[in-house]
Amino acid sequence: MKNTPTDSVPILQDLIRCRSVTPAEGGALTYLENLLSTRGFICHRLIFRQEGTPDVENLFARFGSSAPHLCFAGHTDVVPEGIVDSWTHPPFAADIAEGFIFGRGACDMKGSVAAFAGAAIDFVKSSGKFKGSISFLITGDEEGPAINGTVKVLQWMEENGHIPDHCIVGEPSCLDTLGDTIKIGRRGSMSFTVTVEGRQGHAAYPHKADNPIPKLARFIDRIAAAQLDDGNEHFDPSTLAVTTFDVGNPAGNVIPSRAMAKFNIRFSPEHSFASLRSWVEAQIASVRGQMGGTWSLSVTEGADAFITEPGSFVGLVQDAVERETGVFPKLSTSGGTSDARFVKDYCPVLEFGPTNATIHQTNERIAVDELRATQAVYGRIIADYFSAEV
């Protein structure tokens, strides 16, 4: 008798009904553990702690023990629901209306988790023993500090012999229609705070003061006008955005003693944390040489830039997406950061998931047809992966 396909719709509804607002587990990992363990997956609940950060529960589940090993990485934590009265359907009810499943996390990213779970369960059920293994790396810390989640699960996986050969992160990658975008990398992120110290004084006697504002303004104008690079085949030109310029001075007749500005750089692999810091320091030195002043610089290294070069794995996923959706996906490195930035240190990784039009919004939702189509794409990827050399 033919096996009945697994429907990802009720899986997603059950996951949405778990109030897993980061860092709360909310029952979502328990649900997944029960779902996967009863289908033959060996599950490990991993709780990580660090002083000053919330404890985080994570789940690693694997079927099989041999290579090739394909891992699906995702998260069940969600952002807060916001003003509940603004929702047309309760954010944790998982109501179906007008062909959509409504709820916080429907797209980001419980929908992808449900779709891949359904696809993996069906593959295991229909294939019996196959050469290779499928795993899930599910964290409860993606929307939070990202300290006690994926990065530490990966360390545990390495220590216990579970590093995959390839990984798909289920972030909602598509823009307008399912299948239009696969993300093969992400820009890096680096934040800077520049402070110039001066000497306070009366605005009527500027020669008796040391005004830090013109110095910092010259610097900001200089860096804001700079072109860091021209971009390349896979990355748009790197960007620099000034986010604050503050002097903390409410008086119109007082020259302040300090001026501070913050800015953020999003960059391609053509740059590094070290090279960008050196560039900023050189701009400070140039302006200081012209105008003087006492300068200080504080740097926060966010996510490093990375790319998974197109090859057999990327091509396999592109072909699978096109076969199921009729759309050949473009390769993108746009957007902010994701947990793929941690996975890339261990194996080739890409991101594919449903459309992202309503992520983090009131009335977040995913079309029932799109969810099932996403499951079909994941099913095709899994089947092709274990029948091909990648």
Short mmCIF file of C-alpha atoms in Angstrom, two decimals:
data_model
loop_
_atom_site.label_atom_id
_atom_site.label_comp_id
_atom_site.label_asym_id
_atom_site.label_seq_id
_atom_site.Cartn_x
_atom_site.Cartn_y
_atom_site.Cartn_z
CA MET A 1 0.00 0.00 0.00
CA LYS A 2 1.31 3.43 -0.94
CA ASN A 3 2.49 5.64 1.90
CA THR A 4 0.32 8.66 2.64
CA PRO A 5 2.36 11.85 2.19
CA THR A 6 3.03 13.94 5.27
CA ASP A 7 1.15 17.24 5.29
CA SER A 8 3.24 20.16 6.54
CA VAL A 9 0.15 22.30 7.21
CA PRO A 10 -0.82 20.73 10.56
CA ILE A 11 2.88 20.59 11.51
CA LEU A 12 3.16 24.34 10.98
CA GLN A 13 -0.07 24.98 12.86
CA ASP A 14 1.20 23.01 15.85
CA LEU A 15 4.51 24.89 15.78
CA ILE A 16 2.84 28.32 15.58
CA ARG A 17 0.71 27.45 18.61
CA CYS A 18 3.92 27.06 20.62
CA ARG A 19 4.66 30.53 22.06
CA SER A 20 8.37 30.34 21.41
CA VAL A 21 9.17 34.06 21.57
CA THR A 22 12.95 34.18 21.82
CA PRO A 23 14.51 32.83 24.00
CA ALA A 24 11.51 30.79 25.25
CA GLU A 25 11.30 27.23 23.92
CA GLY A 26 7.52 27.36 24.20
CA GLY A 27 7.09 23.66 23.44
CA ALA A 28 8.25 23.95 19.82
CA LEU A 29 11.42 21.88 20.23
CA THR A 30 9.57 19.30 22.31
CA TYR A 31 7.03 18.98 19.52
CA LEU A 32 9.73 18.55 16.87
CA GLU A 33 11.64 16.08 19.01
CA ASN A 34 8.53 13.92 19.39
CA LEU A 35 7.71 14.23 15.68
CA LEU A 36 11.18 13.22 14.51
CA SER A 37 12.07 10.63 17.16
CA THR A 38 8.97 8.59 16.34
CA ARG A 39 10.17 8.50 12.71
CA GLY A 40 13.57 7.08 13.53
CA PHE A 41 15.62 10.23 14.07
CA ILE A 42 18.05 10.18 17.00
CA CYS A 43 17.44 13.39 18.90
CA HIS A 44 19.62 15.41 21.26
CA ARG A 45 18.31 18.32 23.31
CA LEU A 46 21.15 20.74 23.91
CA ILE A 47 20.93 23.53 26.48
CA PHE A 48 23.69 26.12 26.48
CA ARG A 49 24.40 28.82 29.03
CA GLN A 50 26.63 31.84 29.31
CA GLU A 51 26.73 34.37 32.10
CA GLY A 52 24.77 37.48 31.25
CA THR A 53 22.73 35.77 28.52
CA PRO A 54 19.55 33.68 28.68
CA ASP A 55 19.73 29.89 28.69
CA VAL A 56 18.80 28.53 25.28
CA GLU A 57 17.37 25.15 24.29
CA ASN A 58 18.36 23.65 20.96
CA LEU A 59 17.68 20.41 19.09
CA PHE A 60 19.89 18.22 16.93
CA ALA A 61 18.24 15.26 15.23
CA ARG A 62 19.80 12.83 12.76
CA PHE A 63 18.62 9.87 10.73
CA GLY A 64 21.48 7.65 9.60
CA SER A 65 25.16 7.87 10.39
CA SER A 66 27.03 7.72 7.09
CA ALA A 67 27.98 10.18 4.38
CA PRO A 68 26.75 12.04 2.48
CA HIS A 69 25.21 14.05 5.30
CA LEU A 70 22.68 16.77 4.47
CA CYS A 71 21.66 19.09 7.30
CA PHE A 72 18.71 21.43 7.54
CA ALA A 73 19.37 24.38 9.87
CA GLY A 74 16.61 26.57 11.22
CA HIS A 75 15.05 28.14 14.26
CA THR A 76 11.77 27.91 16.11
CA ASP A 77 12.16 31.09 18.14
CA VAL A 78 10.18 34.06 16.88
CA VAL A 79 10.11 37.80 17.42
CA PRO A 80 7.42 39.28 19.72
CA GLU A 81 3.95 39.58 18.27
CA GLY A 82 3.66 43.35 18.83
CA ILE A 83 0.22 44.85 19.41
CA VAL A 84 -2.08 41.82 19.50
CA ASP A 85 -5.20 43.86 18.73
CA SER A 86 -3.65 44.82 15.39
CA TRP A 87 -3.77 41.22 14.19
CA THR A 88 -6.83 40.09 12.26
CA HIS A 89 -6.17 36.57 13.60
CA PRO A 90 -4.54 35.81 16.97
CA PRO A 91 -0.77 35.56 16.45
CA PHE A 92 -0.48 32.12 18.06
CA ALA A 93 -3.75 30.57 16.90
CA ALA A 94 -2.53 29.39 13.46
CA ASP A 95 -5.88 30.19 11.90
CA ILE A 96 -6.39 29.36 8.23
CA ALA A 97 -8.29 32.03 6.32
CA GLU A 98 -8.47 32.97 2.65
CA GLY A 99 -5.89 30.33 1.81
CA PHE A 100 -3.28 31.54 4.32
CA ILE A 101 -1.98 30.25 7.64
CA PHE A 102 -1.71 33.23 9.98
CA GLY A 103 0.67 33.38 12.90
CA ARG A 104 3.96 34.61 14.26
CA GLY A 105 6.70 32.55 12.66
CA ALA A 106 4.58 31.35 9.73
CA CYS A 107 7.31 32.54 7.36
CA ASP A 108 10.23 33.21 9.67
CA MET A 109 10.78 30.39 9.96
CA LYS A 110 8.45 27.74 11.30
CA GLY A 111 7.05 27.34 7.80
CA SER A 112 10.40 26.15 6.47
CA VAL A 113 10.92 23.88 9.49
CA ALA A 114 7.52 22.26 8.94
CA ALA A 115 8.10 21.89 5.20
CA PHE A 116 11.52 20.29 5.59
CA ALA A 117 10.30 18.04 8.39
CA GLY A 118 7.49 16.77 6.18
CA ALA A 119 9.86 16.26 3.25
CA ALA A 120 12.48 14.45 5.34
CA ILE A 121 9.93 12.19 7.02
CA ASP A 122 8.49 11.21 3.65
CA PHE A 123 11.92 10.50 2.17
CA VAL A 124 12.95 8.32 5.09
CA LYS A 125 9.61 6.50 4.98
CA SER A 126 9.72 5.83 1.25
CA SER A 127 13.44 5.12 0.88
CA GLY A 128 13.99 2.76 3.75
CA LYS A 129 17.73 2.32 4.12
CA PHE A 130 19.64 4.79 1.98
CA LYS A 131 23.30 5.71 1.76
CA GLY A 132 23.73 8.83 3.81
CA SER A 133 22.05 10.76 6.59
CA ILE A 134 19.68 13.68 7.13
CA SER A 135 19.84 15.94 10.14
CA PHE A 136 18.14 18.93 11.72
CA LEU A 137 19.95 21.71 13.57
CA ILE A 138 17.17 23.72 15.22
CA THR A 139 17.95 26.58 17.57
CA GLY A 140 15.90 28.78 19.87
CA ASP A 141 18.36 31.67 19.68
CA GLU A 142 18.37 33.01 16.10
CA GLU A 143 16.16 36.02 16.80
CA GLY A 144 18.05 36.75 20.02
CA PRO A 145 21.74 37.27 20.84
CA ALA A 146 22.75 34.20 18.79
CA ILE A 147 25.27 33.22 21.48
CA ASN A 148 23.85 30.01 22.93
CA GLY A 149 22.33 28.65 19.75
CA THR A 150 23.66 27.54 16.38
CA VAL A 151 27.28 28.48 17.02
CA LYS A 152 27.46 26.21 20.09
CA VAL A 153 25.41 23.42 18.52
CA LEU A 154 27.93 23.34 15.68
CA GLN A 155 30.76 23.05 18.17
CA TRP A 156 28.95 20.15 19.80
CA MET A 157 28.35 18.55 16.40
CA GLU A 158 32.04 18.77 15.57
CA GLU A 159 33.03 17.23 18.90
CA ASN A 160 30.58 14.36 18.37
CA GLY A 161 31.19 13.57 14.71
CA HIS A 162 28.06 15.16 13.25
CA ILE A 163 29.44 17.82 10.89
CA PRO A 164 27.44 17.64 7.64
CA ASP A 165 28.75 17.66 4.10
CA HIS A 166 26.25 20.33 3.05
CA CYS A 167 23.64 22.46 4.77
CA ILE A 168 20.45 24.28 3.82
CA VAL A 169 19.26 27.09 6.07
CA GLY A 170 15.51 27.56 5.77
CA GLU A 171 15.42 31.35 5.96
CA PRO A 172 12.63 32.83 3.80
CA SER A 173 14.83 33.71 0.83
CA CYS A 174 12.32 34.40 -1.93
CA LEU A 175 11.17 37.91 -2.77
CA ASP A 176 8.08 37.80 -4.98
CA THR A 177 7.36 34.16 -5.75
CA LEU A 178 8.49 30.83 -4.40
CA GLY A 179 11.67 29.78 -6.17
CA ASP A 180 12.93 33.16 -7.30
CA THR A 181 15.94 33.42 -4.96
CA ILE A 182 18.58 31.27 -3.31
CA LYS A 183 21.04 32.99 -1.02
CA ILE A 184 24.58 31.71 -1.39
CA GLY A 185 26.25 34.21 0.92
CA ARG A 186 25.79 37.28 3.06
CA ARG A 187 27.49 40.61 3.45
CA GLY A 188 29.54 41.23 6.55
CA SER A 189 28.54 43.78 9.16
CA MET A 190 30.81 46.02 11.23
CA SER A 191 29.82 48.95 13.46
CA PHE A 192 31.94 51.91 14.54
CA THR A 193 31.70 54.65 17.15
CA VAL A 194 33.97 57.68 16.69
CA THR A 195 34.30 60.30 19.43
CA VAL A 196 36.08 63.65 19.25
CA GLU A 197 36.91 65.45 22.49
CA GLY A 198 37.11 69.26 22.60
CA ARG A 199 36.72 72.06 25.11
CA GLN A 200 33.39 73.59 26.06
CA GLY A 201 32.94 77.31 25.68
CA HIS A 202 30.61 80.24 24.99
CA ALA A 203 29.39 80.53 21.42
CA ALA A 204 30.28 84.25 21.48
CA TYR A 205 33.93 83.40 22.17
CA PRO A 206 34.66 80.42 19.93
CA HIS A 207 38.40 81.12 20.02
CA LYS A 208 38.38 80.20 23.73
CA ALA A 209 36.79 76.82 23.05
CA ASP A 210 37.78 73.79 21.03
CA ASN A 211 34.75 72.81 18.97
CA PRO A 212 34.70 69.07 18.12
CA ILE A 213 31.75 69.35 15.73
CA PRO A 214 33.55 70.62 12.60
CA LYS A 215 36.22 67.96 13.02
CA LEU A 216 33.74 65.12 13.27
CA ALA A 217 31.60 66.61 10.51
CA ARG A 218 34.62 66.68 8.18
CA PHE A 219 35.28 63.05 8.97
CA ILE A 220 31.67 61.98 8.43
CA ASP A 221 31.51 63.84 5.12
CA ARG A 222 34.72 62.14 4.05
CA ILE A 223 33.63 58.57 4.81
CA ALA A 224 30.05 59.06 3.59
CA ALA A 225 31.35 60.11 0.18
CA ALA A 226 33.81 57.24 -0.10
CA GLN A 227 33.22 54.29 -2.43
CA LEU A 228 34.53 51.19 -0.72
CA ASP A 229 34.40 48.99 -3.83
CA ASP A 230 32.52 48.45 -7.09
CA GLY A 231 30.92 45.16 -6.09
CA ASN A 232 31.50 41.94 -8.01
CA GLU A 233 29.63 39.10 -9.68
CA HIS A 234 27.81 38.08 -6.51
CA PHE A 235 27.92 41.15 -4.26
CA ASP A 236 26.60 44.67 -4.66
CA PRO A 237 29.01 47.48 -3.75
CA SER A 238 29.73 47.65 -0.02
CA THR A 239 27.77 50.32 1.84
CA LEU A 240 28.41 52.69 4.72
CA ALA A 241 25.49 54.17 6.66
CA VAL A 242 25.86 56.87 9.32
CA THR A 243 23.32 56.14 12.04
CA THR A 244 23.90 58.84 14.69
CA PHE A 245 25.65 62.18 15.19
CA ASP A 246 25.30 63.40 18.77
CA VAL A 247 26.74 66.17 20.92
CA GLY A 248 24.38 66.00 23.90
CA ASN A 249 23.98 69.76 23.90
CA PRO A 250 20.52 71.35 24.37
CA ALA A 251 21.87 74.94 24.48
CA GLY A 252 22.19 77.15 21.42
CA ASN A 253 24.89 79.37 22.88
CA VAL A 254 27.29 76.71 24.17
CA ILE A 255 30.00 74.94 22.22
CA PRO A 256 29.99 71.29 23.36
CA SER A 257 33.02 69.46 24.66
CA ARG A 258 32.34 66.22 22.83
CA ALA A 259 30.87 64.96 19.55
CA MET A 260 30.12 61.33 18.78
CA ALA A 261 28.98 59.53 15.64
CA LYS A 262 28.10 55.93 14.82
CA PHE A 263 28.11 54.20 11.45
CA ASN A 264 27.78 50.72 10.02
CA ILE A 265 29.52 49.10 7.07
CA ARG A 266 28.02 46.18 5.13
CA PHE A 267 30.76 44.58 3.06
CA SER A 268 31.66 41.81 0.66
CA PRO A 269 34.45 39.25 1.04
CA GLU A 270 36.73 41.75 -0.68
CA HIS A 271 37.12 43.26 2.79
CA SER A 272 37.81 41.96 6.29
CA PHE A 273 37.33 43.29 9.80
CA ALA A 274 41.03 44.15 9.91
CA SER A 275 41.12 45.93 6.54
CA LEU A 276 38.03 48.02 7.28
CA ARG A 277 39.32 49.01 10.70
CA SER A 278 42.60 50.09 9.11
CA TRP A 279 40.70 52.11 6.51
CA VAL A 280 38.64 53.93 9.15
CA GLU A 281 41.74 54.60 11.23
CA ALA A 282 43.43 56.08 8.16
CA GLN A 283 40.47 58.43 7.57
CA ILE A 284 40.63 59.55 11.20
CA ALA A 285 44.36 60.15 10.94
CA SER A 286 43.91 62.24 7.82
CA VAL A 287 41.27 64.52 9.36
CA ARG A 288 43.13 64.75 12.65
CA GLY A 289 46.22 65.80 10.73
CA GLN A 290 44.25 68.62 9.14
CA MET A 291 42.17 69.77 12.09
CA GLY A 292 43.66 68.28 15.25
CA GLY A 293 41.57 67.06 18.16
CA THR A 294 41.52 64.08 20.47
CA TRP A 295 39.92 61.11 18.78
CA SER A 296 38.83 57.68 19.96
CA LEU A 297 37.43 54.71 18.04
CA SER A 298 35.29 51.79 19.21
CA VAL A 299 34.60 48.87 16.87
CA THR A 300 32.06 46.05 17.02
CA GLU A 301 32.72 43.15 14.68
CA GLY A 302 29.35 41.71 13.67
CA ALA A 303 29.12 39.04 11.00
CA ASP A 304 31.89 38.27 8.54
CA ALA A 305 31.14 38.18 4.83
CA PHE A 306 31.02 34.81 3.09
CA ILE A 307 29.98 33.09 -0.10
CA THR A 308 29.36 29.49 -1.13
CA GLU A 309 30.75 29.44 -4.63
CA PRO A 310 28.38 28.09 -7.27
CA GLY A 311 29.10 24.45 -8.00
CA SER A 312 27.48 21.04 -7.89
CA PHE A 313 25.59 21.62 -4.63
CA VAL A 314 24.24 25.03 -5.59
CA GLY A 315 23.40 23.74 -9.06
CA LEU A 316 21.54 20.74 -7.63
CA VAL A 317 19.35 23.02 -5.50
CA GLN A 318 18.73 25.42 -8.39
CA ASP A 319 17.64 22.55 -10.63
CA ALA A 320 15.39 21.08 -7.94
CA VAL A 321 13.72 24.43 -7.36
CA GLU A 322 13.11 24.92 -11.07
CA ARG A 323 11.71 21.42 -11.54
CA GLU A 324 9.16 21.91 -8.76
CA THR A 325 8.24 25.59 -9.26
CA GLY A 326 9.01 26.33 -12.91
CA VAL A 327 11.19 29.22 -11.75
CA PHE A 328 14.96 29.18 -12.11
CA PRO A 329 16.25 30.94 -8.98
CA LYS A 330 18.76 33.74 -9.04
CA LEU A 331 21.69 33.60 -6.66
CA SER A 332 21.77 36.38 -4.10
CA THR A 333 23.87 37.67 -1.22
CA SER A 334 21.48 40.44 -0.16
CA GLY A 335 19.91 41.08 3.22
CA GLY A 336 21.20 41.17 6.74
CA THR A 337 22.69 38.28 8.67
CA SER A 338 21.55 34.72 9.37
CA ASP A 339 22.87 31.66 11.15
CA ALA A 340 24.43 30.61 7.85
CA ARG A 341 27.34 32.81 8.94
CA PHE A 342 28.18 30.18 11.56
CA VAL A 343 27.57 27.13 9.38
CA LYS A 344 29.91 28.37 6.62
CA ASP A 345 32.91 27.65 8.87
CA TYR A 346 32.07 23.92 8.77
CA CYS A 347 30.57 23.10 5.37
CA PRO A 348 29.08 24.63 2.22
CA VAL A 349 25.77 26.31 3.05
CA LEU A 350 22.97 28.06 1.22
CA GLU A 351 19.61 29.50 2.19
CA PHE A 352 16.29 28.63 0.62
CA GLY A 353 12.79 29.11 1.93
CA PRO A 354 9.43 30.72 1.13
CA THR A 355 8.69 34.34 0.28
CA ASN A 356 9.50 36.89 2.95
CA ALA A 357 6.89 39.60 2.37
CA THR A 358 5.34 39.43 5.87
CA ILE A 359 8.23 38.37 8.11
CA HIS A 360 8.26 40.14 11.50
CA GLN A 361 5.06 41.97 10.53
CA THR A 362 1.58 42.08 11.99
CA ASN A 363 -0.49 39.34 10.32
CA GLU A 364 2.57 37.31 9.33
CA ARG A 365 1.26 34.53 7.11
CA ILE A 366 2.09 31.96 4.48
CA ALA A 367 -0.17 30.60 1.76
CA VAL A 368 -1.18 26.98 2.27
CA ASP A 369 -0.26 26.25 -1.35
CA GLU A 370 3.15 27.88 -0.92
CA LEU A 371 3.90 25.87 2.21
CA ARG A 372 3.10 22.62 0.44
CA ALA A 373 5.09 23.72 -2.60
CA THR A 374 8.07 24.49 -0.34
CA GLN A 375 7.80 20.98 1.07
CA ALA A 376 7.80 19.61 -2.48
CA VAL A 377 10.96 21.58 -3.30
CA TYR A 378 12.71 20.30 -0.19
CA GLY A 379 11.59 16.79 -1.06
CA ARG A 380 13.07 17.12 -4.54
CA ILE A 381 16.34 18.49 -3.11
CA ILE A 382 16.63 15.58 -0.68
CA ALA A 383 15.87 12.97 -3.34
CA ASP A 384 18.32 14.47 -5.83
CA TYR A 385 20.99 14.95 -3.18
CA PHE A 386 21.08 11.29 -2.23
CA SER A 387 21.05 10.10 -5.82
CA ALA A 388 23.85 12.39 -7.04
CA GLU A 389 27.50 13.05 -6.38
CA VAL A 390 27.81 16.57 -4.91
#
